[in-house]
Short mmCIF file of C-alpha atoms in Angstrom, two decimals:
data_model
loop_
_atom_site.label_atom_id
_atom_site.label_comp_id
_atom_site.label_asym_id
_atom_site.label_seq_id
_atom_site.Cartn_x
_atom_site.Cartn_y
_atom_site.Cartn_z
CA MET A 1 85.18 111.37 87.36
CA LEU A 2 87.19 111.88 90.31
CA SER A 3 86.08 110.06 92.92
CA GLN A 4 86.27 111.52 96.83
CA SER A 5 88.79 108.89 97.26
CA SER A 6 90.84 110.77 94.17
CA ARG A 7 89.45 113.83 94.66
CA SER A 8 91.32 113.47 98.88
CA PHE A 9 94.63 111.75 97.49
CA ILE A 10 95.18 113.84 94.65
CA LEU A 11 95.47 116.52 98.08
CA ALA A 12 97.33 114.88 100.10
CA ALA A 13 100.08 114.02 97.30
CA LEU A 14 100.63 117.65 96.47
CA GLY A 15 100.74 118.88 99.96
CA GLY A 16 97.83 120.71 100.45
CA ALA A 17 98.49 123.59 97.86
CA LEU A 18 95.36 123.86 96.16
CA LEU A 19 94.20 125.27 100.08
CA LEU A 20 96.34 128.16 100.06
CA SER A 21 94.40 131.29 99.56
CA VAL A 22 94.03 135.07 100.55
CA PRO A 23 91.82 136.03 103.16
CA ALA A 24 88.50 136.29 102.03
CA HIS A 25 86.56 140.02 103.00
CA ALA A 26 82.58 140.38 101.92
CA GLY A 27 80.83 138.62 99.39
CA VAL A 28 83.16 135.10 97.26
CA GLU A 29 85.68 136.81 95.10
CA LEU A 30 86.10 135.07 91.98
CA PRO A 31 88.86 134.51 89.27
CA PRO A 32 87.63 135.78 85.46
CA LEU A 33 84.83 133.18 84.03
CA ASP A 34 84.62 133.80 80.77
CA ASP A 35 82.33 130.31 80.48
CA PRO A 36 78.56 130.52 80.79
CA GLN A 37 78.29 126.89 82.23
CA PHE A 38 81.41 127.77 84.43
CA VAL A 39 79.54 131.27 85.92
CA GLU A 40 76.19 129.53 86.48
CA TRP A 41 78.34 126.34 88.69
CA ALA A 42 80.03 129.63 90.55
CA GLY A 43 77.09 131.10 91.23
CA LYS A 44 75.33 127.89 92.53
CA ALA A 45 78.61 127.50 94.89
CA SER A 46 78.93 130.95 95.80
CA ALA A 47 75.31 130.96 97.31
CA ASP A 48 75.77 127.89 99.17
CA LEU A 49 78.80 129.52 100.77
CA GLU A 50 76.41 131.98 101.68
CA ARG A 51 74.21 129.78 102.98
CA TYR A 52 76.74 128.11 104.72
CA LEU A 53 77.91 130.91 106.46
CA ALA A 54 74.63 131.93 107.60
CA ASP A 55 73.55 128.89 109.24
CA PRO A 56 76.82 126.50 108.92
CA LYS A 57 74.64 124.01 111.30
CA GLY A 58 71.57 123.79 109.26
CA THR A 59 73.07 123.47 106.18
CA PHE A 60 75.37 120.21 106.97
CA ALA A 61 72.83 118.88 109.18
CA MET A 62 72.28 114.67 107.75
CA PRO A 63 68.93 113.05 108.92
CA ALA A 64 68.99 110.88 111.88
CA GLU A 65 67.55 107.71 109.26
CA GLY A 66 68.51 107.63 105.54
CA LYS A 67 65.38 106.14 102.74
CA ALA A 68 66.60 102.97 101.69
CA PHE A 69 67.59 101.81 98.41
CA PRO A 70 64.55 99.94 97.34
CA CYS A 71 66.86 97.16 95.88
CA GLU A 72 70.40 95.13 96.90
CA VAL A 73 73.04 97.04 96.00
CA PRO A 74 76.61 96.00 96.25
CA PRO A 75 79.31 98.03 98.54
CA ASP A 76 81.59 98.67 95.14
CA VAL A 77 78.37 99.87 93.12
CA LEU A 78 77.92 101.79 96.23
CA SER A 79 81.13 102.80 96.45
CA ARG A 80 81.25 104.12 93.25
CA ILE A 81 77.84 106.05 94.39
CA ILE A 82 78.77 108.40 96.91
CA GLY A 83 82.60 108.37 95.79
CA VAL A 84 83.91 106.91 99.18
CA ARG A 85 85.01 103.37 99.02
CA LEU A 86 83.49 101.45 101.39
CA PRO A 87 85.29 99.33 104.22
CA GLY A 88 85.93 95.95 101.73
CA VAL A 89 86.04 97.36 99.17
CA PRO A 90 89.00 97.13 97.23
CA PRO A 91 90.49 100.58 94.98
CA ASP A 92 90.42 100.86 91.49
CA GLU A 93 93.64 99.90 89.67
CA ASP A 94 94.51 103.27 88.82
CA LEU A 95 94.37 105.01 91.89
CA ARG A 96 96.09 101.31 93.64
CA LYS A 97 98.82 102.37 91.24
CA ALA A 98 98.83 106.25 92.41
CA MET A 99 99.15 105.21 95.65
CA ALA A 100 101.68 102.91 95.67
CA ARG A 101 103.29 105.27 93.77
CA ALA A 102 103.28 107.99 95.91
CA THR A 103 103.98 106.30 99.27
CA ARG A 104 106.97 104.30 97.62
CA GLY A 105 109.91 104.76 100.10
CA THR A 106 108.20 107.02 102.73
CA GLY A 107 106.61 104.04 104.78
CA MET A 108 103.55 105.39 104.30
CA LYS A 109 99.98 102.60 103.53
CA PRO A 110 97.83 103.61 100.91
CA PHE A 111 94.38 105.39 103.18
CA GLU A 112 91.35 103.92 103.69
CA PHE A 113 88.29 104.76 105.13
CA THR A 114 86.19 103.74 108.11
CA ASP A 115 83.36 103.81 109.74
CA VAL A 116 81.08 105.15 106.89
CA VAL A 117 77.34 105.92 107.25
CA VAL A 118 75.30 105.85 104.31
CA ARG A 119 72.01 108.12 104.74
CA PRO A 120 70.11 108.17 101.17
CA VAL A 121 67.36 111.02 101.27
CA GLU A 122 66.14 109.62 97.52
CA ALA A 123 67.58 106.39 95.86
CA SER A 124 66.26 104.78 92.54
CA CYS A 125 66.71 101.64 90.69
CA LYS A 126 65.45 100.54 87.58
CA ASP A 127 64.36 96.52 86.72
CA GLY A 128 65.20 95.56 90.12
CA LYS A 129 69.25 97.46 89.61
CA PRO A 130 70.19 100.33 91.22
CA ALA A 131 70.27 103.32 88.41
CA GLY A 132 69.11 106.70 88.00
CA LEU A 133 68.95 109.48 90.92
CA PHE A 134 70.57 109.42 94.07
CA LYS A 135 70.39 112.16 96.74
CA GLY A 136 71.65 111.70 100.54
CA TRP A 137 74.36 111.99 103.02
CA VAL A 138 78.27 109.75 104.13
CA GLU A 139 80.23 110.62 106.77
CA TYR A 140 83.01 109.02 106.77
CA THR A 141 86.89 108.82 108.39
CA MET A 142 89.82 108.64 105.76
CA VAL A 143 92.61 106.67 107.23
CA ASN A 144 96.03 108.02 106.73
CA ALA A 145 98.88 105.98 107.90
CA SER A 146 102.87 106.35 108.18
CA ALA A 147 105.66 105.14 109.89
CA THR A 148 105.39 107.23 112.83
CA ALA A 149 101.15 108.19 113.39
CA ILE A 150 97.99 107.69 112.01
CA GLN A 151 95.93 110.73 111.07
CA ARG A 152 92.28 110.32 111.18
CA ASP A 153 90.43 113.09 109.29
CA ARG A 154 86.49 112.87 109.26
CA THR A 155 84.42 114.36 107.37
CA ARG A 156 80.06 114.62 106.35
CA LYS A 157 79.05 115.30 102.86
CA TYR A 158 75.60 115.55 100.65
CA VAL A 159 75.98 113.48 97.13
CA GLU A 160 73.72 114.60 94.10
CA THR A 161 74.42 112.73 91.24
CA GLY A 162 72.92 110.25 88.27
CA PHE A 163 74.30 107.04 88.39
CA ALA A 164 74.56 104.13 85.94
CA GLU A 165 74.37 100.31 87.26
CA ASN A 166 77.50 99.70 87.54
CA GLY A 167 76.87 102.84 90.02
CA GLU A 168 79.38 104.99 87.87
CA ARG A 169 78.37 108.38 87.64
CA ARG A 170 76.33 110.89 84.99
CA GLY A 171 75.92 114.19 84.06
CA LEU A 172 76.86 117.10 86.71
CA VAL A 173 77.24 115.76 90.13
CA ILE A 174 77.35 118.12 92.97
CA GLU A 175 78.94 117.91 96.17
CA ARG A 176 78.78 120.16 99.30
CA THR A 177 81.62 118.31 101.86
CA MET A 178 82.99 119.75 105.53
CA SER A 179 85.32 118.51 107.92
CA LEU A 180 84.21 117.63 111.07
CA GLU A 181 87.60 116.20 112.82
CA SER A 182 90.78 115.50 112.53
CA ARG A 183 93.64 114.00 114.87
CA ALA A 184 96.80 111.95 114.69
CA GLU A 185 97.50 109.22 116.91
CA TRP A 186 101.77 108.97 117.26
CA THR A 187 102.53 105.50 117.16
CA ASP A 188 106.27 105.65 117.28
CA PRO A 189 107.07 105.59 120.84
CA ALA A 190 109.81 107.94 121.22
CA MET A 191 107.87 110.69 119.13
CA ALA A 192 104.56 109.97 121.26
CA ASP A 193 106.76 110.12 124.28
CA MET A 194 108.20 113.67 122.64
CA MET A 195 104.66 114.75 121.96
CA ARG A 196 103.10 113.14 126.04
CA LYS A 197 105.92 115.73 127.30
CA ASN A 198 105.69 118.79 125.09
CA PRO A 199 102.16 118.72 123.79
CA VAL A 200 101.47 121.11 121.20
CA LYS A 201 97.68 122.96 120.50
CA MET A 202 97.35 122.42 116.75
CA PRO A 203 94.40 125.18 115.74
CA ARG A 204 91.17 123.95 115.16
CA MET A 205 90.68 123.94 111.43
CA THR A 206 87.41 123.51 109.11
CA MET A 207 86.92 123.33 105.06
CA THR A 208 84.27 123.42 103.81
CA SER A 209 83.08 122.80 99.63
CA PHE A 210 80.91 122.95 97.04
CA ILE A 211 81.54 121.50 94.39
CA TYR A 212 79.88 121.15 90.60
CA THR A 213 81.59 118.94 88.31
CA GLN A 214 80.59 117.28 84.91
CA VAL A 215 82.38 114.30 83.27
CA ASN A 216 81.55 114.29 79.13
CA PRO A 217 80.82 112.18 77.24
CA ASP A 218 84.56 111.37 76.56
CA LYS A 219 85.66 111.28 79.55
CA SER A 220 86.92 114.82 80.11
CA HIS A 221 86.24 116.74 83.12
CA LYS A 222 84.58 120.24 83.76
CA GLY A 223 83.96 121.81 87.10
CA VAL A 224 84.11 124.48 89.89
CA THR A 225 84.48 124.27 93.47
CA ILE A 226 84.51 126.69 96.08
CA SER A 227 86.19 125.83 99.06
CA HIS A 228 86.32 128.30 102.13
CA THR A 229 88.72 127.55 105.27
CA ALA A 230 88.56 128.61 108.49
CA MET A 231 91.64 128.13 110.58
CA GLU A 232 91.13 129.06 114.40
CA GLY A 233 93.26 132.46 115.41
CA GLU A 234 93.80 133.37 111.39
CA PRO A 235 91.58 134.66 108.85
CA PRO A 236 88.80 132.43 107.03
CA SER A 237 89.85 132.35 103.16
CA VAL A 238 88.02 131.02 100.38
CA SER A 239 89.66 129.37 97.14
CA THR A 240 88.26 128.32 93.88
CA LEU A 241 89.52 125.05 91.85
CA LEU A 242 88.81 125.35 88.20
CA MET A 243 88.60 122.43 85.59
CA PHE A 244 88.85 122.46 81.95
CA PRO A 245 88.28 119.80 79.98
CA LYS A 246 91.05 119.44 77.25
CA GLY A 247 90.05 116.61 74.76
CA PRO A 248 89.36 112.77 75.54
CA GLY A 249 90.16 111.37 78.69
CA ARG A 250 91.64 114.75 79.30
CA TRP A 251 91.70 118.42 81.67
CA LEU A 252 93.28 121.00 83.28
CA MET A 253 92.45 121.09 86.75
CA VAL A 254 93.24 125.36 87.62
CA SER A 255 93.83 126.96 91.70
CA TYR A 256 93.00 130.31 92.13
CA ASP A 257 93.39 132.63 95.52
CA GLY A 258 90.73 135.00 95.09
CA ARG A 259 91.58 136.10 91.11
CA GLN A 260 95.05 135.11 91.84
CA LYS A 261 96.44 132.04 89.65
CA THR A 262 98.20 129.69 91.77
CA MET A 263 98.54 126.39 90.61
CA GLU A 264 97.85 124.26 87.30
CA ILE A 265 97.78 120.11 86.93
CA PRO A 266 96.88 118.80 83.41
CA PHE A 267 95.43 115.10 83.98
CA ARG A 268 94.82 112.58 81.74
CA ASN A 269 92.63 109.09 82.57
CA ASN A 270 92.76 110.55 86.16
CA ARG A 271 96.59 110.76 86.42
CA MET A 272 98.58 113.81 86.30
CA HIS A 273 100.35 114.26 82.86
CA GLY A 274 102.05 117.05 81.41
CA ALA A 275 103.32 120.19 83.54
CA GLN A 276 102.05 121.05 87.05
CA VAL A 277 102.78 124.58 87.55
CA GLN A 278 102.95 126.56 90.67
CA TYR A 279 103.35 130.44 90.02
CA ALA A 280 104.60 132.57 92.44
CA ARG A 281 103.10 134.41 94.88
CA MET A 282 102.94 136.12 98.34
CA TYR A 283 100.74 134.25 101.47
CA ARG A 284 100.77 135.81 104.42
CA GLY A 285 103.91 137.77 103.34
CA ILE A 286 105.74 133.90 102.69
CA ALA A 287 107.03 134.25 99.23
CA ILE A 288 105.82 131.26 97.51
CA PRO A 289 108.47 130.36 94.26
CA ALA A 290 107.21 128.73 91.42
CA SER A 291 107.68 126.10 89.96
CA THR A 292 107.26 123.30 87.43
CA VAL A 293 107.11 119.50 87.85
CA CYS A 294 107.06 116.94 85.11
CA TYR A 295 104.38 114.18 85.28
CA ASP A 296 103.81 111.16 82.88
CA GLU A 297 100.92 109.13 83.74
CA GLY A 298 101.27 109.62 87.03
CA GLU A 299 104.51 109.32 87.58
CA GLN A 300 107.22 112.22 88.45
CA VAL A 301 109.99 112.83 85.70
CA LYS A 302 113.01 114.81 86.45
CA THR A 303 113.57 116.83 83.01
CA THR A 304 114.09 120.48 82.07
CA GLN A 305 111.17 119.72 79.22
CA CYS A 306 108.48 118.23 79.74
CA ASP A 307 107.38 116.81 76.73
CA VAL A 308 105.40 113.97 77.71
CA ASP A 309 103.27 113.43 75.18
#
């Protein structure tokens, strides 16, 4: 399934397009849902959001100590379980290639995770090896470095998932994530000097996401994510992300602002594959134009017809 690394990379690569959303009013406005499983997961994610809005600190209160695994867990296995790549663990080959393609010629470096804290609430082993069920908390900093700046984003999340001996997640995966802090450090001397002389106060933003995802036996994905974004000086907003299975190793990711569809992104084997479609809409009085970008196994293709299969 999409790891936190992959999910974060995709959102970053799309320039935050999936996070654009209309102001949320009473309750959570959802897109039309016909699938009973989507309805169930969306109901649970909506309830998670309502609990968070009623008690933000309590919802994301991480325990001071965790319960240790009853057996030794290699770092790469733990990384797969928690969905965060521990320092020193290399990215899997698909993600490494995707990051290399996306950052080629940009001066950016592949992102890394630092200061990772893992506090299990429940963790199991079988025959001396990690396997079974994991419930617990993870806190980490994702570091994105470019030629001029370093961006550090601190996140806390709760994870509940079944897993195999190699750490591969199984069954329904439940995650609740909250952004804690975001800060930039200018490494380019000229830019740093300019920002020091002309400081810009960036509005504080907190984003929380409530995620229900399942990997099917054929490696296709199905899931619901409801995200709440609160930005200083702006009304809060809610967006929805649906993942529709489309055959072996394939799925379609569709984002919504309320009931309005905003974007479709097809995937094959964890890579964008096919026509990525952005729908025309208005966002806070700004017209967002329609657009289509074609991808072939994660590579952007310049073509008028996206026939990649």
